[in-house]
Coordinates of C-alpha atoms in Angstrom, one line a residue:
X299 CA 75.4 79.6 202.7
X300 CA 71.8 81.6 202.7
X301 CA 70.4 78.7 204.6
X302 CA 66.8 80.5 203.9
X303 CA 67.3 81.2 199.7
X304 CA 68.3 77.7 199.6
X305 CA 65.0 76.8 201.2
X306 CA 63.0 78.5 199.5
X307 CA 64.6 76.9 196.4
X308 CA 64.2 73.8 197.8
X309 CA 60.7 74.1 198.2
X310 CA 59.8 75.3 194.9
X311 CA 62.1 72.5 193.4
X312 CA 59.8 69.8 195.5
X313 CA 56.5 70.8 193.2
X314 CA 56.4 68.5 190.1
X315 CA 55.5 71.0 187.4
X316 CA 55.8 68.6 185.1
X317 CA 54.9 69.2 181.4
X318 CA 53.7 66.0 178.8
X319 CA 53.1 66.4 175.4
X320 CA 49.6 65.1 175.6
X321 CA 48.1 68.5 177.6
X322 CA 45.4 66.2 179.1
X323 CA 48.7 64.5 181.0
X324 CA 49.5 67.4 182.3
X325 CA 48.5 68.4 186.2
X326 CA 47.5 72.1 186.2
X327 CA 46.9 71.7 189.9
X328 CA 50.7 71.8 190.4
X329 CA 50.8 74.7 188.2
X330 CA 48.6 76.8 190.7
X331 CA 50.6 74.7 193.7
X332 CA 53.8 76.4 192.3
X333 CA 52.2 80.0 192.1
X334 CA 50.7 79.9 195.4
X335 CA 54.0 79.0 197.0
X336 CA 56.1 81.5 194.9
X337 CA 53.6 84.3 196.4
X338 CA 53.7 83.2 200.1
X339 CA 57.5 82.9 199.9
X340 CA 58.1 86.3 198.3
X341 CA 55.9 88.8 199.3
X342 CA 58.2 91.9 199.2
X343 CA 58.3 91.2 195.5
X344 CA 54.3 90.8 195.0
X345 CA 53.6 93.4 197.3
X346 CA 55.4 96.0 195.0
X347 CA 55.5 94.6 191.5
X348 CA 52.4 94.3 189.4
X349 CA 51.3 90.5 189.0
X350 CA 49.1 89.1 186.4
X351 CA 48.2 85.5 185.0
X352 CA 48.8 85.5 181.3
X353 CA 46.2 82.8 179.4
X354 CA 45.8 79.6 181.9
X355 CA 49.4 79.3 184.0
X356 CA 51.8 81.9 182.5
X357 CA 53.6 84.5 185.1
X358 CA 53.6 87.9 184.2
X359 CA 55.2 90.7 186.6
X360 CA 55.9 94.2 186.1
X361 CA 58.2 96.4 188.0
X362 CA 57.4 99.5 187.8
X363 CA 61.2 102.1 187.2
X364 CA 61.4 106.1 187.2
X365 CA 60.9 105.5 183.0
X366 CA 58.7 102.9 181.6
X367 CA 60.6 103.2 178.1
X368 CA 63.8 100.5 177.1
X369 CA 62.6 97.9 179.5
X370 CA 64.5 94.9 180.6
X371 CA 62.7 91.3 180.2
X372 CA 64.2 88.9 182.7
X373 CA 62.5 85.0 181.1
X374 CA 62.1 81.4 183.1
X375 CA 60.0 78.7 182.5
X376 CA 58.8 76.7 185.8
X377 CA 57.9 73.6 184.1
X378 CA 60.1 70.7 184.1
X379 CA 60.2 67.6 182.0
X380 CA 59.2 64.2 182.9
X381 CA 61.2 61.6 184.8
X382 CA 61.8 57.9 185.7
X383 CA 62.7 57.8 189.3
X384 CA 64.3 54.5 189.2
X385 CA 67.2 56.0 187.1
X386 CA 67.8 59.1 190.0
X387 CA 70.4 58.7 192.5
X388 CA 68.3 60.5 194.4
X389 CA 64.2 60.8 194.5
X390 CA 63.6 63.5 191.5
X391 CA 60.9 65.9 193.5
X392 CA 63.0 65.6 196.3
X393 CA 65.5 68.3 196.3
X394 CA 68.3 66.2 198.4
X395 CA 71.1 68.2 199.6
X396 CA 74.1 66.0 199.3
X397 CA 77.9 66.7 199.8
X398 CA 79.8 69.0 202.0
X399 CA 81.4 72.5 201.3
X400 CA 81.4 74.0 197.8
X401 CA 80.6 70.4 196.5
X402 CA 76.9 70.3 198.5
X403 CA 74.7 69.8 195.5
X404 CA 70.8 70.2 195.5
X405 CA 69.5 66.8 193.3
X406 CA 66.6 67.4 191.8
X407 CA 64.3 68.1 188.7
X408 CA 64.1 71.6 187.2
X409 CA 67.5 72.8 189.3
X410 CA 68.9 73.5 186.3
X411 CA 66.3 73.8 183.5
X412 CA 64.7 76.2 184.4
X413 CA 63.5 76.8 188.1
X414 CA 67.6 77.5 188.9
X415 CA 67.0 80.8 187.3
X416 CA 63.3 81.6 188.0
X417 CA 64.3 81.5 191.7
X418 CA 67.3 83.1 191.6
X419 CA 65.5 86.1 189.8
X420 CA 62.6 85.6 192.5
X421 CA 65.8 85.9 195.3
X422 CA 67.3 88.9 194.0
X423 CA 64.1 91.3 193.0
X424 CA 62.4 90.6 196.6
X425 CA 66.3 91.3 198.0
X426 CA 65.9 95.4 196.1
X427 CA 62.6 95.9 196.9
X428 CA 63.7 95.3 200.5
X429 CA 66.4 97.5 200.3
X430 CA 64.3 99.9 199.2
X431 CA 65.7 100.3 195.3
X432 CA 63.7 100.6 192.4
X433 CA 64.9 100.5 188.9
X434 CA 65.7 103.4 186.4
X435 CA 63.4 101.8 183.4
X436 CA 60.5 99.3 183.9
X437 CA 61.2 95.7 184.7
X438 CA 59.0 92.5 183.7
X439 CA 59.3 89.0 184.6
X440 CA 58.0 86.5 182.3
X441 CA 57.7 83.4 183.4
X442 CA 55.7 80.5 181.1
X443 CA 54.5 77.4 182.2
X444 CA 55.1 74.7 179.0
X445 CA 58.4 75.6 177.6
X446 CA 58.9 72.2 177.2
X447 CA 56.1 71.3 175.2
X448 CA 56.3 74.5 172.8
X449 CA 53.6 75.5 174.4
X450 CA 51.5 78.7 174.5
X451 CA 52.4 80.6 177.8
X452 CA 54.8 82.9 176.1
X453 CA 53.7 83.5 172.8
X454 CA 50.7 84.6 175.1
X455 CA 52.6 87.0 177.3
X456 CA 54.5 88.4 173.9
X457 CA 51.2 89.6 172.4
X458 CA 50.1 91.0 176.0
X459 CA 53.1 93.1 175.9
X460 CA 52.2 93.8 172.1
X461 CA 49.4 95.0 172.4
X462 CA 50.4 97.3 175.6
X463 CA 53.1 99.0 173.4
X464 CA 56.1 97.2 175.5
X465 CA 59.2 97.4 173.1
X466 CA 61.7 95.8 175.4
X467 CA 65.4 97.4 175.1
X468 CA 66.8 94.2 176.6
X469 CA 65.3 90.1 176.9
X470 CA 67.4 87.2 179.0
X471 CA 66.4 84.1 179.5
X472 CA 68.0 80.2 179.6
X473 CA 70.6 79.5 177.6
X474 CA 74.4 78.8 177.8
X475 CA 76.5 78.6 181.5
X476 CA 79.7 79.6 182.3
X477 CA 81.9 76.3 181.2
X478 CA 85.4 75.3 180.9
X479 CA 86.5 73.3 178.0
X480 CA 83.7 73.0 175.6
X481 CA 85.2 75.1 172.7
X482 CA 88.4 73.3 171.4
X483 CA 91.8 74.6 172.7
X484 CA 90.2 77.2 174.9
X485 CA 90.7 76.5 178.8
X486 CA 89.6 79.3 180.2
X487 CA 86.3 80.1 181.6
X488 CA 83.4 81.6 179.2
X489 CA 79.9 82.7 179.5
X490 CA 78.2 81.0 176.3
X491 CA 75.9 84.0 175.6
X492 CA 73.5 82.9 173.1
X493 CA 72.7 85.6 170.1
X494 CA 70.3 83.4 168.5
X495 CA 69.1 79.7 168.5
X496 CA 68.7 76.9 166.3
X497 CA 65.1 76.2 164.8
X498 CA 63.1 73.6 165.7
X499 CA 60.9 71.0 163.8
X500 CA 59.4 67.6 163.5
X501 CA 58.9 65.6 160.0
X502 CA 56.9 62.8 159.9
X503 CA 58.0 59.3 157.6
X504 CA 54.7 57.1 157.1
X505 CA 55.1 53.9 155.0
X506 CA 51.9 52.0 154.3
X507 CA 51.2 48.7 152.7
X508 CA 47.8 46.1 152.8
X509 CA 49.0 44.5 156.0
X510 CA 48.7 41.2 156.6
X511 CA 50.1 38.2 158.6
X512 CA 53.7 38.1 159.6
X513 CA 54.2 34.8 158.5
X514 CA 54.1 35.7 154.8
X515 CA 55.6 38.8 154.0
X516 CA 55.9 41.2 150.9
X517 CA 59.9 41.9 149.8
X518 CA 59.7 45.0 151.4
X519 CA 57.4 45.4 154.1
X520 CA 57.0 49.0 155.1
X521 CA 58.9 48.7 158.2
X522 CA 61.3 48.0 155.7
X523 CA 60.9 50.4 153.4
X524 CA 60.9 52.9 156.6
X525 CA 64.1 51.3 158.2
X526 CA 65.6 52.3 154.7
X527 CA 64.4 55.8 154.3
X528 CA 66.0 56.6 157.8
X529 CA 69.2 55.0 156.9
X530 CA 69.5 57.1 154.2
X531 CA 68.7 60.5 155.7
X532 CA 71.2 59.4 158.6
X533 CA 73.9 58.5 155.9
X534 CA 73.1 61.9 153.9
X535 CA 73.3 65.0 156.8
X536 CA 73.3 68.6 156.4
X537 CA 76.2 70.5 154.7
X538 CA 78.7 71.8 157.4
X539 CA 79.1 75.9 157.6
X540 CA 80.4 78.0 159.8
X541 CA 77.2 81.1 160.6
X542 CA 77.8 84.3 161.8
X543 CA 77.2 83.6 165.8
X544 CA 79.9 80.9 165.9
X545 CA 82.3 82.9 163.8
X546 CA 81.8 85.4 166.3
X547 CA 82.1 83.2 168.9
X548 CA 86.0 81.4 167.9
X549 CA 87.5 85.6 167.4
X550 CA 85.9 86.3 170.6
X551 CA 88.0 83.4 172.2
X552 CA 91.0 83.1 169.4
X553 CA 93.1 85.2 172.1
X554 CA 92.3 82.7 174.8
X555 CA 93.5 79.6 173.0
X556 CA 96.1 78.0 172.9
X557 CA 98.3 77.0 169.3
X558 CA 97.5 76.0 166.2
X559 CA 93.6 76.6 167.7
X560 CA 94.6 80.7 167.7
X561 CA 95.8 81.1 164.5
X562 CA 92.8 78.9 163.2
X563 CA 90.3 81.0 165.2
X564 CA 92.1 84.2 164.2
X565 CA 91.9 83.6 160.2
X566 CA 88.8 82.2 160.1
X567 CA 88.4 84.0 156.0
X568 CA 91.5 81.3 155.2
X569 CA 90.6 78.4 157.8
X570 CA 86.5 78.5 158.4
X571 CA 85.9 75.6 155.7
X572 CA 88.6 73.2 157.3
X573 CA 87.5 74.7 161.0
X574 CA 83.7 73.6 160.0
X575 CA 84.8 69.8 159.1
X576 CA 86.7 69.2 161.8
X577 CA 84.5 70.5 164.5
X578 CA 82.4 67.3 164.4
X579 CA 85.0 65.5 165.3
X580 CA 85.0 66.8 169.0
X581 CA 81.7 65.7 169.9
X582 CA 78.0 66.3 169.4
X583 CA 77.8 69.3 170.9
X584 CA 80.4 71.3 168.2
X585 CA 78.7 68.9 165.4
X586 CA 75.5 70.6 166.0
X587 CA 77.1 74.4 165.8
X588 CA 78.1 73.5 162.4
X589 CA 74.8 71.9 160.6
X590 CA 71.6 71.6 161.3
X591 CA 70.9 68.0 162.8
X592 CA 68.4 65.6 162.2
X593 CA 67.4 62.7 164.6
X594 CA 64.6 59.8 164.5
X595 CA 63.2 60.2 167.8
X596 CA 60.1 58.1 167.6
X597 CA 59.0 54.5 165.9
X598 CA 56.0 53.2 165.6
X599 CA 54.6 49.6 163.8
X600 CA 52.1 47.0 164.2
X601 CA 49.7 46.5 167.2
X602 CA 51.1 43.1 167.1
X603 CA 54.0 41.1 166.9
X604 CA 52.8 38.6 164.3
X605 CA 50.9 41.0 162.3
X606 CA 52.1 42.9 159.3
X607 CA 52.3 46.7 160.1
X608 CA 49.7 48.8 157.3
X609 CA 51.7 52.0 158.0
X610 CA 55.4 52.6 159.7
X611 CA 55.7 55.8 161.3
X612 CA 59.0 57.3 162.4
X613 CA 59.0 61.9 164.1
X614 CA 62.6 62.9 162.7
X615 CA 63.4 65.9 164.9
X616 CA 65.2 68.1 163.2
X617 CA 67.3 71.5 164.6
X618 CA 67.8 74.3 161.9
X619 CA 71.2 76.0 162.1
X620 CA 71.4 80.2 161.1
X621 CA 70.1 80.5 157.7
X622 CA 67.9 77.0 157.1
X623 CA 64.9 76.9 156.9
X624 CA 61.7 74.6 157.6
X625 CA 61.1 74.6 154.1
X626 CA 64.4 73.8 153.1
X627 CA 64.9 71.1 155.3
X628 CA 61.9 68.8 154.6
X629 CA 63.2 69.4 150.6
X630 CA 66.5 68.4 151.4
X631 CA 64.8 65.2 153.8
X632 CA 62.9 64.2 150.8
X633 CA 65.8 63.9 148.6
X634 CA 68.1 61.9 150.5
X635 CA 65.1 59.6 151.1
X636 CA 64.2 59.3 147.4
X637 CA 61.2 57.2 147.9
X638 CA 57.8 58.8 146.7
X639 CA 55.9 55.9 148.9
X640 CA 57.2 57.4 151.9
X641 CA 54.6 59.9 153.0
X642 CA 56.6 63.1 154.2
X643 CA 54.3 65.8 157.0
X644 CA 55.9 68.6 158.2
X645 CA 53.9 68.3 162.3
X646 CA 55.5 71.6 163.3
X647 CA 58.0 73.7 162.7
X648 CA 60.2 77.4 163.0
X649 CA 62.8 78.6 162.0
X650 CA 65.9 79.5 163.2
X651 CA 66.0 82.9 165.4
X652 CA 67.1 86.5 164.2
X653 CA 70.9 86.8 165.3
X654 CA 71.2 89.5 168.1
X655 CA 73.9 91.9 167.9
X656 CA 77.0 90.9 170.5
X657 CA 78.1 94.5 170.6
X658 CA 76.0 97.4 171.9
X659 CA 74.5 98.4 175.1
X660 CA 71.9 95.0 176.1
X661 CA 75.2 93.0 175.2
X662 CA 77.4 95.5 177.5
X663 CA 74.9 94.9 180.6
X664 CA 74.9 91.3 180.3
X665 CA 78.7 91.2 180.1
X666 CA 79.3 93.9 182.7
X667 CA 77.2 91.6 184.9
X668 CA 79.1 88.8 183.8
X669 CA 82.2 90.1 185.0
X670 CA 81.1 91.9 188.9
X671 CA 79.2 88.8 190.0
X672 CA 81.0 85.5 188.0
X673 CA 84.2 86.9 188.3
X674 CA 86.6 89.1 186.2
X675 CA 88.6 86.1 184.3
X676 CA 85.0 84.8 182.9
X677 CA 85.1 85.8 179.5
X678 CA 81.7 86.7 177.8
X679 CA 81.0 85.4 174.6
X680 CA 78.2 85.0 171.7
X681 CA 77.4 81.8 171.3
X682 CA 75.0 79.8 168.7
X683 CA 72.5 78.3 171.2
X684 CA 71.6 74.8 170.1
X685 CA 68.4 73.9 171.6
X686 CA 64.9 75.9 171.3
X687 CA 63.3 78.3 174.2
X688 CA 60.9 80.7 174.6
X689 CA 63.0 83.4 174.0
X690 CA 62.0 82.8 170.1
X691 CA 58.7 84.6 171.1
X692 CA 60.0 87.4 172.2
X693 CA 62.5 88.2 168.9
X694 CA 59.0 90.0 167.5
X695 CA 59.1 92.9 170.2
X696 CA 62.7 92.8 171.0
X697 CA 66.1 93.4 168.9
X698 CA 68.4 92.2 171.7
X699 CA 67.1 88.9 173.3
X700 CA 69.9 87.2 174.2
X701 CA 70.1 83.2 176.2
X702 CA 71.9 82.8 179.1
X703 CA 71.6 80.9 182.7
X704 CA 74.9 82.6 185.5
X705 CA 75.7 78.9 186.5
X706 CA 79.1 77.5 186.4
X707 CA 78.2 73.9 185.0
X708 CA 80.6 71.1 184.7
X709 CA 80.0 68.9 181.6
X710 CA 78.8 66.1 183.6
X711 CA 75.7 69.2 184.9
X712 CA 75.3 69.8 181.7
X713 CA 74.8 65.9 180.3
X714 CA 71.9 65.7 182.9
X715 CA 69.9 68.6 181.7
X716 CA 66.6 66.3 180.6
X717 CA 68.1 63.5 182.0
X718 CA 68.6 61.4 185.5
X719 CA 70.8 63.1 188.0
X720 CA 70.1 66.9 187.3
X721 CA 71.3 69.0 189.9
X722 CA 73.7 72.5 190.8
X723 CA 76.0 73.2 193.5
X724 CA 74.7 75.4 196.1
X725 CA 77.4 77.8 196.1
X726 CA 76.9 77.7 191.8
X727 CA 73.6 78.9 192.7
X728 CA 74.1 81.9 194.6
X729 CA 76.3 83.2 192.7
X730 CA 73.7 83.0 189.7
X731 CA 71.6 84.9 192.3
X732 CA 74.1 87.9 192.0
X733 CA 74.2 87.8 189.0
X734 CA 70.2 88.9 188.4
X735 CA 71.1 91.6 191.2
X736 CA 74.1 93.1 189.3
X737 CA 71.9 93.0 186.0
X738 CA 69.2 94.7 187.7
X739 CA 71.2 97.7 188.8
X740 CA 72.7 98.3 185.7
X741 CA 69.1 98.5 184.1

């Protein structure tokens, strides 16, 4: 084990970089903690790459290579989302080692999402520059500060680049693992390589009536008439379809599986339409590659428990498979609600990502990298990525941004990802680390 990259890790783990979606929540002191730290423990890296702060807290590095054309665009986000220590085994800003062998586990906020993969790109650039290499074509590092708030750090960084003329050849950033399991009838390993991701946005259901007291109330209070409009968005869901990224990704694997799932996956033109209905069956993660999903996330009533609420308020997050829209969404909300007295706001919104190609030279690196430092048997795959990132941003200057994290996660790991428990195996780790170095060569 590299007793000292663990460390390092460990340390930068221990800073609560934590984001809320009320900005004024959020401590920018531990933003400029986490910098300050990230220079003193890698100063081979800062003392040849080009550093900048990008708006407030956003990283920006740049790497100079022999040709500053076709760039590579290695992406991480060191903020972390909130906690509640009393659910943790183990003290969340702690970074506890526990276990022995290959099963010694580092417990802690952000190991996973996302300071697993700033570090390990940290550990492998400052491991060149001190052997001395240097890359063919220039290299950034972009690392924003409130991912998890859709916040500004990279959009800022994308129009830096912009407006330098920066037309990246090839983007990475957090995304799928290396998993067994988690497509149906497929046990071998696979790198989820995500080609595109899911939009993201948030409608707003308002019900009002004259309040009141709670001791006489109207037929159909508005928490009522909410509690009825969200019944019948959850009883009317999106139409299930199978898009391009996940077509691609069940004839990527149909050789891998085992029968009837390879004849399904191999005549997909005959079989997509029964493939798409059944794939909700095996759990939420495959229901979400086949519709876009929509989820009441928030409630909100009276100020009091004997008083008549004058407006009902429920967010609906909503995730926009390949080819929806915002637009479309909130149209198809507002029908299955029926009900002109519920007030319907769009709060935010975008759409899904462009689809990246999963043939080509970016896809090639990635894969090739996939293969030297993850091992041979891994196969690499395009994959519909379900959740939003900042990668998004970067679609504007880039054809070939692509969402991956070199971890081999179990689906327990992956359950904890914004929950209690997160945490990665050591050895998992390190091998992510070799990853970024095998990348970086082949740029």
């Amino acid at each position: 084990m590299d007793t000292a990259a663990v460390d390092r890790f460990r340390e930068l783990l221990r800073i609560p970089t934590v984001s809320h979606a009320e900005p004024a929540s959020s401590d920018g002191a531990q933003l400029v903690r986490f910098r300050e730290a990230v220079r003193r423990l890698y100063p081979r890296l800062h003392d040849e790459l080009e550093y900048e702060t990008v708006g407030e807290h956003a990283m920006l590095y740049r790497w100079r290579g022999h040709a500053s054309d076709a760039s590579l665009v290695l992406m991480a986000h060191y903020d972390v989302v909130p906690v509640v220590p009393g659910e943790w085994m183990h003290p969340p800003f702690d970074a506890v080692l526990a276990g022995e062998g290959e099963e010694t586990t580092i417990h802690a906020r952000g190991a996973i999402d996302d300071k697993g993969s700033l570090v390990a790109i940290l550990e492998a650039v400052e491991a060149l520059v001190g052997e001395g290499w240097r890359p063919a074509r220039d290299v950034y590092l972009a690392f924003g500060h409130d991912e998890e708030v859709a916040g500004l750090g990279a959009p800022a960084i994308v129009e830096v680049l912009r407006s330098r003329g920066v037309r990246p050849a090839l983007v990475l950033d957090e995304g799928g693992a290396v998993v067994s399991g988690a497509v149906p009838g497929v046990d071998v390993e696979t790198a989820m390589i995500g080609v595109a991701e899911r939009g993201v946005m948030t409608l707003g259901l308002t019900a009002r009536e004259a309040g009141g007291h709670a001791s006489t109330p109207p037929p159909l209070p508005a928490t009522a008439r909410l509690a009825r409009a969200i019944d019948r968005l959850h009883r009317h869901p999106a139409p299930m379809r199978l898009v391009p990224p996940v077509r691609a990704m069940f004839r990527t694997l149909a050789p891998f599986a085992r029968e009837p799932f390879r004849s399904i996956f191999t005549n997909l033109s005959v079989t997509g339409a029964l493939l798409a209905r059944a794939l909700p069956r095996f759990g939420a993660e495959t229901n979400a590659l086949v519709r876009t999903t929509a989820v009441v996330t928030e409630l909100d009533g009276a100020d009091g428990e004997n008083v008549l609420a004058t407006a009902a308020r429920a967010a609906v997050n909503i995730r926009l498979l390949t080819g929806d829209s915002v637009a479309a969404a909130t149209e198809r909300a507002r029908r299955a609600i029926a009900d002109p007295r519920i007030e319907i706001e769009v709060r935010h919104g975008s759409d899904p990502s462009p689809v990246s190609p999963w043939r080509g030279e970016g896809w090639r690196r990635i894969a090739t990298a996939v293969g030297s430092a993850l091992g041979e048997d891994v196969v690499a795959t395009p994959y519909l990525q379900l959740g939003a990132s900042d990668s998004r941003w970067f679609t504007a200057i880039c054809e070939n941004v692509y969402r991956f994290a070199p971890f081999r996660l179990t689906a327990s790991e992956r359950e904890a990802l914004h929950a209690h428990d997160e945490r990665i195996r050591v050895h998992v780790w390190l091998r992510g680390i070799e990853f970024y170095r095998d990348l970086l060569r082949l740029s």
